[in-house]
Amino acid sequence: STVSYCTYQQSSTDHATHNLTFHVLNSTVQYLKFLPGSTVSTTMRVERSSVISIYWMAGSMTDSGLVASEVVGSSWSVNGRTIKDTNVTVTDSTFTGSYYFSLSDARNGTMIVANRSTMGSCSLLGAQAGNASYTIDQCTLTSLQNEAECHDAVFEVLRSTITSTSSIAMKVSGQMGGTTIHRLLHNTIRNLYTSTVGTCTGSVCYLVPFNDTCVLEMHHNIVTVPQTSHYGLYVGMGGGVIRHTNNRYTNGRVYVYYDAASFGSNTLIVEDSNVYQVLVQTPTSLVATNDILIMRRVIATYL
C-alpha cells in the first residue's frame, strides 16, 4: 500500500486497547499515528516500509511494544504516562530522529533495543525508569541524550558511532539510584562543534548525581573533540564507581569528580591519547580508597 496517513485513535485515555496487533508491511506511509487511550498486550509492527513519522502516544502501556525492522523514515517516538513491561525494538532501520518519553514511570522489564540502525538525534526522557534496560548496539547517531531517572536500570551504548555538531555529543543528566549500570563499550564518539559556548561542551558528559551503588563502565572507546577547552569526558558524580579502561582521547580534557570516593574502588586508565588535561578531583574531607589512575602513552599539558 501507499498512503499519506494511517491513524488508529481513541477519544480518551480512559479507553483501553487489548490484544491489538497493528502491522504495516512492505508499504509507504507518510505519517503513522497510533493514539489509543491505553494499551494492554498490544503490538505495533512496521517492517520493510518507508514511513516519514512513527508516532505512538498512550495514557499507559502495559505488556506492549513497537517493532521496526528495515524501515526508512524521519523519526519514531513512543510517549506514555506509565510504561510497564513494554519493549521497543528497532533493527536495520534509518531515522533522522528518535524519541522515547515516559511522563510517569517506565519499569518492570521495559526495554529499548536499537541494533544496526541509524538513529539520528536520540533522546530518552522521562521520570523513573526502574528495572529497565536500554541498549543501543551498532548504531549511528548524531547525538544521544538520556534524562531519565534510572533506578536499578541498565543503559548500554555498544559498538556505535556518534558524530555530533551540537555542543554535547552524549549527555546523561537524569538522577541514578539503586544498582544502575551505564556501560559504554567500543564506541567512536566525535564532536565537531567548534564553539566554546555552552556548559561542559564536549563529547561524553555525565551531569548526574550517582547513587553509591551505581556503576559507570567505559572501555575501548575512541573520543575526539576539536578544542583543548572542550571535554572528551566530563563526569560529575555524587558517588558510585567508575571503571574506565583502554579509552583513547584526542584534544580536550578528561575530568572526573566524585564526592563519595570511599564507597568503591574507582579505576581511571587513559591510553594512547593526546589531551590538554587529565583531572581527577574529590573533596579533601573524603578518603579515596583503592582508587587507580593510570596513564599509558599519553601526551598531556596538565595532569
mmCIF file of C-alpha atoms in Angstrom:
data_model
loop_
_atom_site.group_PDB
_atom_site.id
_atom_site.type_symbol
_atom_site.label_atom_id
_atom_site.label_comp_id
_atom_site.label_asym_id
_atom_site.label_seq_id
_atom_site.Cartn_x
_atom_site.Cartn_y
_atom_site.Cartn_z
ATOM 1 C CA SER A 1 0.000 0.000 0.000
ATOM 2 C CA THR A 2 0.914 3.654 -0.448
ATOM 3 C CA VAL A 3 -0.995 6.085 1.767
ATOM 4 C CA SER A 4 -0.482 9.523 3.286
ATOM 5 C CA TYR A 5 -1.964 8.970 6.748
ATOM 6 C CA CYS A 6 -2.646 5.845 8.758
ATOM 7 C CA THR A 7 -4.215 6.532 12.170
ATOM 8 C CA TYR A 8 -5.676 4.472 14.998
ATOM 9 C CA GLN A 9 -7.195 6.690 17.677
ATOM 10 C CA GLN A 10 -9.374 6.564 20.764
ATOM 11 C CA SER A 11 -11.063 9.624 22.199
ATOM 12 C CA SER A 12 -9.999 9.243 25.842
ATOM 13 C CA THR A 13 -7.134 7.840 27.907
ATOM 14 C CA ASP A 14 -9.823 6.036 29.922
ATOM 15 C CA HIS A 15 -10.403 3.760 26.945
ATOM 16 C CA ALA A 16 -8.230 0.675 26.604
ATOM 17 C CA THR A 17 -6.894 -1.306 23.661
ATOM 18 C CA HIS A 18 -6.397 -5.019 24.431
ATOM 19 C CA ASN A 19 -4.636 -7.620 22.314
ATOM 20 C CA LEU A 20 -4.414 -5.449 19.213
ATOM 21 C CA THR A 21 -1.829 -6.112 16.525
ATOM 22 C CA PHE A 22 -1.192 -3.124 14.234
ATOM 23 C CA HIS A 23 1.014 -4.082 11.277
ATOM 24 C CA VAL A 24 2.430 -2.024 8.405
ATOM 25 C CA LEU A 25 4.301 -4.287 5.979
ATOM 26 C CA ASN A 26 6.002 -3.520 2.657
ATOM 27 C CA SER A 27 4.238 -0.169 2.453
ATOM 28 C CA THR A 28 4.843 3.545 2.025
ATOM 29 C CA VAL A 29 3.176 5.729 4.641
ATOM 30 C CA GLN A 30 3.909 9.374 5.276
ATOM 31 C CA TYR A 31 2.517 9.613 8.813
ATOM 32 C CA LEU A 32 1.710 6.642 11.002
ATOM 33 C CA LYS A 33 -0.094 7.559 14.221
ATOM 34 C CA PHE A 34 -1.156 5.177 16.972
ATOM 35 C CA LEU A 35 -3.161 7.066 19.610
ATOM 36 C CA PRO A 36 -5.013 4.610 21.850
ATOM 37 C CA GLY A 37 -6.251 5.581 25.281
ATOM 38 C CA SER A 38 -4.175 2.860 26.953
ATOM 39 C CA THR A 39 -2.717 -0.388 25.673
ATOM 40 C CA VAL A 40 -2.517 -3.903 27.085
ATOM 41 C CA SER A 41 -0.834 -6.743 25.164
ATOM 42 C CA THR A 42 -0.722 -4.588 22.049
ATOM 43 C CA THR A 43 1.950 -4.514 19.354
ATOM 44 C CA MET A 44 2.749 -2.094 16.541
ATOM 45 C CA ARG A 45 4.953 -3.721 13.914
ATOM 46 C CA VAL A 46 6.446 -1.861 10.953
ATOM 47 C CA GLU A 47 8.592 -3.884 8.551
ATOM 48 C CA ARG A 48 10.273 -3.245 5.184
ATOM 49 C CA SER A 49 8.460 0.065 4.800
ATOM 50 C CA SER A 50 9.053 3.751 4.235
ATOM 51 C CA VAL A 51 7.444 5.890 6.925
ATOM 52 C CA ILE A 52 8.217 9.563 7.493
ATOM 53 C CA SER A 53 6.958 9.518 11.079
ATOM 54 C CA ILE A 54 6.005 6.734 13.502
ATOM 55 C CA TYR A 55 4.209 8.226 16.491
ATOM 56 C CA TRP A 56 2.755 6.268 19.424
ATOM 57 C CA MET A 57 1.178 8.145 22.328
ATOM 58 C CA ALA A 58 -0.930 6.497 25.010
ATOM 59 C CA GLY A 59 -2.093 7.117 28.542
ATOM 60 C CA SER A 60 -0.367 3.930 29.675
ATOM 61 C CA MET A 61 1.325 0.962 28.038
ATOM 62 C CA THR A 62 1.387 -2.499 29.606
ATOM 63 C CA ASP A 63 2.900 -5.600 28.016
ATOM 64 C CA SER A 64 3.003 -3.808 24.660
ATOM 65 C CA GLY A 65 5.640 -2.996 22.090
ATOM 66 C CA LEU A 66 6.876 -1.321 18.941
ATOM 67 C CA VAL A 67 8.929 -3.316 16.449
ATOM 68 C CA ALA A 68 10.512 -1.503 13.492
ATOM 69 C CA SER A 69 12.629 -3.550 11.095
ATOM 70 C CA GLU A 70 14.120 -2.434 7.771
ATOM 71 C CA VAL A 71 12.300 0.882 7.952
ATOM 72 C CA VAL A 72 13.392 4.173 6.395
ATOM 73 C CA GLY A 73 11.894 7.313 7.882
ATOM 74 C CA SER A 74 12.355 10.661 9.541
ATOM 75 C CA SER A 75 11.507 9.871 13.177
ATOM 76 C CA TRP A 76 9.922 7.492 15.626
ATOM 77 C CA SER A 77 8.609 8.313 19.081
ATOM 78 C CA VAL A 78 6.935 6.477 21.955
ATOM 79 C CA ASN A 79 5.184 8.628 24.526
ATOM 80 C CA GLY A 80 3.222 7.417 27.539
ATOM 81 C CA ARG A 81 2.290 8.405 31.062
ATOM 82 C CA THR A 82 3.111 4.990 32.508
ATOM 83 C CA ILE A 83 5.061 2.321 30.641
ATOM 84 C CA LYS A 84 5.399 -1.214 32.053
ATOM 85 C CA ASP A 85 6.663 -4.487 30.592
ATOM 86 C CA THR A 86 6.859 -2.804 27.205
ATOM 87 C CA ASN A 87 9.581 -3.225 24.598
ATOM 88 C CA VAL A 88 10.743 -1.046 21.728
ATOM 89 C CA THR A 89 12.942 -2.777 19.149
ATOM 90 C CA VAL A 90 14.469 -1.032 16.132
ATOM 91 C CA THR A 91 16.701 -3.056 13.791
ATOM 92 C CA ASP A 92 18.292 -2.436 10.399
ATOM 93 C CA SER A 93 16.484 0.893 10.036
ATOM 94 C CA THR A 94 17.321 4.506 9.255
ATOM 95 C CA PHE A 95 15.817 7.520 11.048
ATOM 96 C CA THR A 96 16.962 11.106 11.463
ATOM 97 C CA GLY A 97 15.387 11.388 14.919
ATOM 98 C CA SER A 98 14.441 9.004 17.738
ATOM 99 C CA TYR A 99 12.444 9.938 20.807
ATOM 100 C CA TYR A 100 11.274 7.950 23.837
ATOM 101 C CA PHE A 101 9.385 9.683 26.598
ATOM 102 C CA SER A 102 7.689 8.448 29.767
ATOM 103 C CA LEU A 103 5.761 11.031 31.768
ATOM 104 C CA SER A 104 5.474 8.967 34.925
ATOM 105 C CA ASP A 105 7.495 5.761 35.059
ATOM 106 C CA ALA A 106 8.936 3.056 32.866
ATOM 107 C CA ARG A 107 9.680 -0.098 34.760
ATOM 108 C CA ASN A 108 9.393 -3.841 35.246
ATOM 109 C CA GLY A 109 11.032 -5.183 32.146
ATOM 110 C CA THR A 110 10.682 -2.198 29.846
ATOM 111 C CA MET A 111 13.344 -2.436 27.170
ATOM 112 C CA ILE A 112 14.569 -0.361 24.254
ATOM 113 C CA VAL A 113 16.875 -2.068 21.798
ATOM 114 C CA ALA A 114 18.305 -0.415 18.694
ATOM 115 C CA ASN A 115 20.525 -2.592 16.546
ATOM 116 C CA ARG A 116 22.351 -1.919 13.254
ATOM 117 C CA SER A 117 20.400 1.279 12.696
ATOM 118 C CA THR A 118 20.878 4.973 12.022
ATOM 119 C CA MET A 119 19.048 6.748 14.831
ATOM 120 C CA GLY A 120 19.905 10.405 14.231
ATOM 121 C CA SER A 121 19.366 12.510 17.330
ATOM 122 C CA CYS A 122 18.251 10.066 20.031
ATOM 123 C CA SER A 123 16.563 11.120 23.282
ATOM 124 C CA LEU A 124 15.472 9.059 26.288
ATOM 125 C CA LEU A 125 13.435 11.288 28.570
ATOM 126 C CA GLY A 126 11.080 10.973 31.483
ATOM 127 C CA ALA A 127 10.637 10.076 35.088
ATOM 128 C CA GLN A 128 11.648 6.928 36.923
ATOM 129 C CA ALA A 129 12.987 4.013 34.889
ATOM 130 C CA GLY A 130 13.157 1.058 37.264
ATOM 131 C CA ASN A 131 14.295 -2.445 36.312
ATOM 132 C CA ALA A 132 14.500 -1.231 32.731
ATOM 133 C CA SER A 133 17.044 -1.816 30.002
ATOM 134 C CA TYR A 134 18.193 0.497 27.214
ATOM 135 C CA THR A 135 20.615 -0.864 24.602
ATOM 136 C CA ILE A 136 21.998 0.916 21.541
ATOM 137 C CA ASP A 137 24.172 -1.519 19.602
ATOM 138 C CA GLN A 138 25.973 -0.995 16.264
ATOM 139 C CA CYS A 139 24.117 2.246 15.580
ATOM 140 C CA THR A 140 24.988 5.592 14.032
ATOM 141 C CA LEU A 141 23.804 8.722 15.842
ATOM 142 C CA THR A 142 24.245 12.483 15.643
ATOM 143 C CA SER A 143 23.654 12.917 19.380
ATOM 144 C CA LEU A 144 22.441 10.954 22.382
ATOM 145 C CA GLN A 145 20.606 12.371 25.373
ATOM 146 C CA ASN A 146 19.417 10.483 28.457
ATOM 147 C CA GLU A 147 17.437 12.491 31.007
ATOM 148 C CA ALA A 148 15.510 9.590 32.506
ATOM 149 C CA GLU A 149 15.746 8.984 36.263
ATOM 150 C CA CYS A 150 17.222 5.491 36.258
ATOM 151 C CA HIS A 151 16.800 3.163 39.236
ATOM 152 C CA ASP A 152 18.062 -0.420 39.033
ATOM 153 C CA ALA A 153 18.360 0.056 35.278
ATOM 154 C CA VAL A 154 20.913 -0.779 32.580
ATOM 155 C CA PHE A 155 21.902 1.742 29.913
ATOM 156 C CA GLU A 156 24.297 0.494 27.206
ATOM 157 C CA VAL A 157 25.909 2.036 24.143
ATOM 158 C CA LEU A 158 27.865 -0.633 22.271
ATOM 159 C CA ARG A 159 29.944 -0.630 19.059
ATOM 160 C CA SER A 160 28.281 2.565 17.871
ATOM 161 C CA THR A 161 29.346 5.830 16.268
ATOM 162 C CA ILE A 162 28.251 9.273 17.435
ATOM 163 C CA THR A 163 29.292 12.181 15.222
ATOM 164 C CA SER A 164 27.895 15.411 16.595
ATOM 165 C CA THR A 165 27.818 19.074 15.611
ATOM 166 C CA SER A 166 25.961 20.114 18.779
ATOM 167 C CA SER A 167 27.644 21.304 21.980
ATOM 168 C CA ILE A 168 27.496 17.855 23.643
ATOM 169 C CA ALA A 169 27.613 14.595 21.697
ATOM 170 C CA MET A 170 26.367 12.389 24.544
ATOM 171 C CA LYS A 171 24.697 13.808 27.636
ATOM 172 C CA VAL A 172 23.332 11.973 30.673
ATOM 173 C CA SER A 173 21.606 14.217 33.188
ATOM 174 C CA GLY A 174 18.972 12.094 34.933
ATOM 175 C CA GLN A 175 19.393 11.025 38.546
ATOM 176 C CA MET A 176 20.612 7.475 39.132
ATOM 177 C CA GLY A 177 19.774 5.205 42.016
ATOM 178 C CA GLY A 178 19.784 1.587 43.086
ATOM 179 C CA THR A 179 22.237 -0.568 41.146
ATOM 180 C CA THR A 180 22.002 1.287 37.844
ATOM 181 C CA ILE A 181 24.770 0.442 35.367
ATOM 182 C CA HIS A 182 25.877 2.667 32.493
ATOM 183 C CA ARG A 183 28.067 0.817 30.015
ATOM 184 C CA LEU A 184 29.931 2.338 27.047
ATOM 185 C CA LEU A 185 31.957 -0.215 25.061
ATOM 186 C CA HIS A 186 33.852 0.006 21.752
ATOM 187 C CA ASN A 187 32.317 3.268 20.549
ATOM 188 C CA THR A 188 33.674 6.070 18.382
ATOM 189 C CA ILE A 189 32.455 9.445 19.634
ATOM 190 C CA ARG A 190 33.375 12.606 17.720
ATOM 191 C CA ASN A 191 32.271 16.141 18.431
ATOM 192 C CA LEU A 192 32.771 18.605 15.574
ATOM 193 C CA TYR A 193 31.315 21.571 17.492
ATOM 194 C CA THR A 194 34.000 24.268 17.366
ATOM 195 C CA SER A 195 32.409 26.959 19.535
ATOM 196 C CA THR A 196 33.398 27.281 23.190
ATOM 197 C CA VAL A 197 29.895 28.449 24.167
ATOM 198 C CA GLY A 198 27.991 26.049 26.412
ATOM 199 C CA THR A 199 28.352 24.203 29.703
ATOM 200 C CA CYS A 200 30.587 21.123 29.634
ATOM 201 C CA THR A 201 30.996 21.373 25.878
ATOM 202 C CA GLY A 202 32.388 18.106 24.621
ATOM 203 C CA SER A 203 31.752 14.508 23.720
ATOM 204 C CA VAL A 204 30.718 12.464 26.777
ATOM 205 C CA CYS A 205 29.188 14.366 29.694
ATOM 206 C CA TYR A 206 27.654 12.864 32.809
ATOM 207 C CA LEU A 207 25.956 15.627 34.806
ATOM 208 C CA VAL A 208 24.192 13.358 37.253
ATOM 209 C CA PRO A 209 24.079 12.556 40.960
ATOM 210 C CA PHE A 210 25.080 8.912 41.252
ATOM 211 C CA ASN A 211 23.836 6.650 43.999
ATOM 212 C CA ASP A 212 26.724 4.977 45.829
ATOM 213 C CA THR A 213 25.929 1.602 44.232
ATOM 214 C CA CYS A 214 25.747 2.872 40.629
ATOM 215 C CA VAL A 215 28.466 1.938 38.145
ATOM 216 C CA LEU A 216 29.811 3.753 35.086
ATOM 217 C CA GLU A 217 31.816 1.469 32.797
ATOM 218 C CA MET A 218 33.782 2.864 29.833
ATOM 219 C CA HIS A 219 36.090 0.554 27.911
ATOM 220 C CA HIS A 220 37.767 0.727 24.478
ATOM 221 C CA ASN A 221 36.149 3.966 23.308
ATOM 222 C CA ILE A 222 37.714 6.494 20.917
ATOM 223 C CA VAL A 223 36.724 10.075 21.789
ATOM 224 C CA THR A 224 37.645 13.201 19.829
ATOM 225 C CA VAL A 225 36.904 16.909 20.400
ATOM 226 C CA PRO A 226 38.176 19.835 18.288
ATOM 227 C CA GLN A 227 39.423 22.217 21.009
ATOM 228 C CA THR A 228 41.573 21.995 24.144
ATOM 229 C CA SER A 229 38.844 23.720 26.161
ATOM 230 C CA HIS A 230 36.327 21.010 25.316
ATOM 231 C CA TYR A 231 35.806 17.903 27.420
ATOM 232 C CA GLY A 232 36.415 14.489 25.941
ATOM 233 C CA LEU A 233 34.928 13.157 29.170
ATOM 234 C CA TYR A 234 33.183 15.083 31.929
ATOM 235 C CA VAL A 235 31.845 13.127 34.890
ATOM 236 C CA GLY A 236 30.357 14.954 37.860
ATOM 237 C CA MET A 237 29.442 12.114 40.220
ATOM 238 C CA GLY A 238 27.902 12.132 43.660
ATOM 239 C CA GLY A 239 29.221 8.669 44.381
ATOM 240 C CA GLY A 240 29.217 5.294 42.740
ATOM 241 C CA VAL A 241 32.054 3.521 40.988
ATOM 242 C CA ILE A 242 33.762 4.415 37.721
ATOM 243 C CA ARG A 243 35.614 1.752 35.713
ATOM 244 C CA HIS A 244 37.400 3.392 32.819
ATOM 245 C CA THR A 245 39.998 1.431 30.835
ATOM 246 C CA ASN A 246 41.637 1.471 27.397
ATOM 247 C CA ASN A 247 39.899 4.644 26.247
ATOM 248 C CA ARG A 248 41.648 6.949 23.762
ATOM 249 C CA TYR A 249 41.160 10.724 23.634
ATOM 250 C CA THR A 250 42.243 13.373 21.175
ATOM 251 C CA ASN A 251 42.313 17.019 22.324
ATOM 252 C CA GLY A 252 40.321 18.435 25.195
ATOM 253 C CA ARG A 253 40.097 17.417 28.825
ATOM 254 C CA VAL A 254 39.370 14.298 30.800
ATOM 255 C CA TYR A 255 37.627 15.337 34.015
ATOM 256 C CA VAL A 256 36.222 13.124 36.784
ATOM 257 C CA TYR A 257 34.783 14.422 40.036
ATOM 258 C CA TYR A 258 33.278 12.266 42.752
ATOM 259 C CA ASP A 259 32.465 13.248 46.304
ATOM 260 C CA ALA A 260 31.970 9.732 47.683
ATOM 261 C CA ALA A 261 35.149 8.028 46.606
ATOM 262 C CA SER A 262 35.389 5.922 49.745
ATOM 263 C CA PHE A 263 32.395 3.837 48.675
ATOM 264 C CA GLY A 264 34.178 1.944 45.935
ATOM 265 C CA SER A 265 37.355 1.269 44.048
ATOM 266 C CA ASN A 266 37.470 3.636 41.079
ATOM 267 C CA THR A 267 39.662 2.911 38.067
ATOM 268 C CA LEU A 268 40.603 5.557 35.526
ATOM 269 C CA ILE A 269 43.003 4.424 32.786
ATOM 270 C CA VAL A 270 43.752 6.693 29.815
ATOM 271 C CA GLU A 271 45.812 5.265 26.958
ATOM 272 C CA ASP A 272 47.283 6.372 23.620
ATOM 273 C CA SER A 273 45.865 9.875 23.969
ATOM 274 C CA ASN A 274 46.936 13.438 23.245
ATOM 275 C CA VAL A 275 44.951 15.693 25.574
ATOM 276 C CA TYR A 276 45.147 19.076 27.194
ATOM 277 C CA GLN A 277 44.359 17.977 30.752
ATOM 278 C CA VAL A 278 43.590 14.954 32.906
ATOM 279 C CA LEU A 279 41.912 15.996 36.163
ATOM 280 C CA VAL A 280 40.570 13.757 38.922
ATOM 281 C CA GLN A 281 39.068 15.589 41.870
ATOM 282 C CA THR A 282 37.484 14.690 45.198
ATOM 283 C CA PRO A 283 36.823 16.770 48.339
ATOM 284 C CA THR A 284 39.649 16.829 50.882
ATOM 285 C CA SER A 285 37.211 15.620 53.535
ATOM 286 C CA LEU A 286 36.888 12.200 51.896
ATOM 287 C CA VAL A 287 39.392 9.382 51.701
ATOM 288 C CA ALA A 288 39.977 7.759 48.315
ATOM 289 C CA THR A 289 40.285 4.019 48.958
ATOM 290 C CA ASN A 290 41.836 1.655 46.406
ATOM 291 C CA ASP A 291 41.479 4.166 43.580
ATOM 292 C CA ILE A 292 43.643 3.724 40.490
ATOM 293 C CA LEU A 293 44.748 6.374 37.986
ATOM 294 C CA ILE A 294 46.969 5.139 35.156
ATOM 295 C CA MET A 295 48.150 6.921 32.016
ATOM 296 C CA ARG A 296 49.927 4.940 29.295
ATOM 297 C CA ARG A 297 51.453 6.548 26.218
ATOM 298 C CA VAL A 298 49.709 9.852 26.914
ATOM 299 C CA ILE A 299 50.715 13.376 25.953
ATOM 300 C CA ALA A 300 49.105 15.928 28.261
ATOM 301 C CA THR A 301 49.762 19.576 29.055
ATOM 302 C CA TYR A 302 48.367 19.285 32.584
ATOM 303 C CA LEU A 303 47.817 16.409 35.000
#
